[in-house]
Coordinates of C-alpha atoms and ligand atoms in Angstrom, one line a residue:
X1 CA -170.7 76.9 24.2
X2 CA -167.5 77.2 21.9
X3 CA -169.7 76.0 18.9
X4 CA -172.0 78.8 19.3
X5 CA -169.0 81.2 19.4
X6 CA -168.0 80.0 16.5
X7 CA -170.9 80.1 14.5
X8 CA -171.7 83.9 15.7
X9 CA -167.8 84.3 14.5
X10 CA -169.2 83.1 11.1
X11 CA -172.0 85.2 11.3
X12 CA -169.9 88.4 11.7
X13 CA -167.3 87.2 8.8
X14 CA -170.1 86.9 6.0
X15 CA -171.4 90.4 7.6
X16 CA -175.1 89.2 8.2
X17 CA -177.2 90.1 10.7
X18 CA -179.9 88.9 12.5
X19 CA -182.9 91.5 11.8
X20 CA -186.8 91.0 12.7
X21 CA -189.5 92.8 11.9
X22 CA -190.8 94.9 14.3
X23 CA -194.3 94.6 13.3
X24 CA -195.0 90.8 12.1
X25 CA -191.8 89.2 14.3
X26 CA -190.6 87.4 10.9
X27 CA -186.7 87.0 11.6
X28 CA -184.3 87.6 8.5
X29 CA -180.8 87.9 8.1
X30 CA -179.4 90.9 6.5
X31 CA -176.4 91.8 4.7
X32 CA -176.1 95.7 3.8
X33 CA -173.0 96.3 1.2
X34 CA -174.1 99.3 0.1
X35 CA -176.2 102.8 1.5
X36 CA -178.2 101.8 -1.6
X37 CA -177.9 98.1 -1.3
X38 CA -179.8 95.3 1.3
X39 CA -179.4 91.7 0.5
X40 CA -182.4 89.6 2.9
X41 CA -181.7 86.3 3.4
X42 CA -185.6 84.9 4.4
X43 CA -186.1 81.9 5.7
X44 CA -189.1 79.7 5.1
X45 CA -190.6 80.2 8.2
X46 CA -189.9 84.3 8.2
X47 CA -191.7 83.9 4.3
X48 CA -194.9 82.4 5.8
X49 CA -194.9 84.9 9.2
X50 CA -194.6 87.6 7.0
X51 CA -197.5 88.6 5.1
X52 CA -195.8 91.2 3.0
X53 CA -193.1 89.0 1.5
X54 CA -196.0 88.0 -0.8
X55 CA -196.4 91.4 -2.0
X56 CA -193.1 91.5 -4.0
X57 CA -192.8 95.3 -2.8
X58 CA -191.0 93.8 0.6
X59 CA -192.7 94.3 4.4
X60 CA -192.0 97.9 4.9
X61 CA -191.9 97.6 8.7
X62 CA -189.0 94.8 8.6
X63 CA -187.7 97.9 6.1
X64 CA -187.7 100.3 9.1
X65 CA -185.8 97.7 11.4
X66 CA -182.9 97.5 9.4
X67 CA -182.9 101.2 9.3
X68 CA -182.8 101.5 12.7
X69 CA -180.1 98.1 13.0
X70 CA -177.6 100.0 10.9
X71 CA -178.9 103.5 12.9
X72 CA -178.1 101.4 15.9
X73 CA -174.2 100.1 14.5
X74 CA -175.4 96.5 14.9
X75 CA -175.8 96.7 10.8
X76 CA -172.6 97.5 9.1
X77 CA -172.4 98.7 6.0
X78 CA -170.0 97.5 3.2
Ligands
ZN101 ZN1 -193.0 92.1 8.2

């Protein structure tokens, strides 16, 4: 078990956060260092669950999750 608590240690160091979309499930990991600025780490299997990664304009349901992730506190910013 310490592993894991080390590796969520890690998590909150580099300031991501686990985030899914609330309509297609697709889990990503977000990093917000800015109001203006989202970095989205996707992982291969959140790019094929999520139909709107294709579209280039982002999913904008996973959009509304963070919102409500940094509404929430779990999502610092900066
Ligand atoms: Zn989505």
């Amino acid at each position: 078990m310490s592993d894991t608590a080390a590796d969520r240690r890690e998590f909150l160091g580099s300031g991501l956060v686990d985030v899914a979309c609330a309509r297609c499930g697709a889990g990503v990991r977000v990093r917000k260092t800015s109001a203006e600025h989202t970095s989205i780490q996707w992982s291969t299997a959140a790019q094929r669950r999520c139909e709107a990664f294709a579209l280039r304009t982002g999913c904008p349901a996973l959009r509304r999750s963070i919102e409500d992730a940094v509404e929430s506190g779990r999502l610092l910013v900066g």
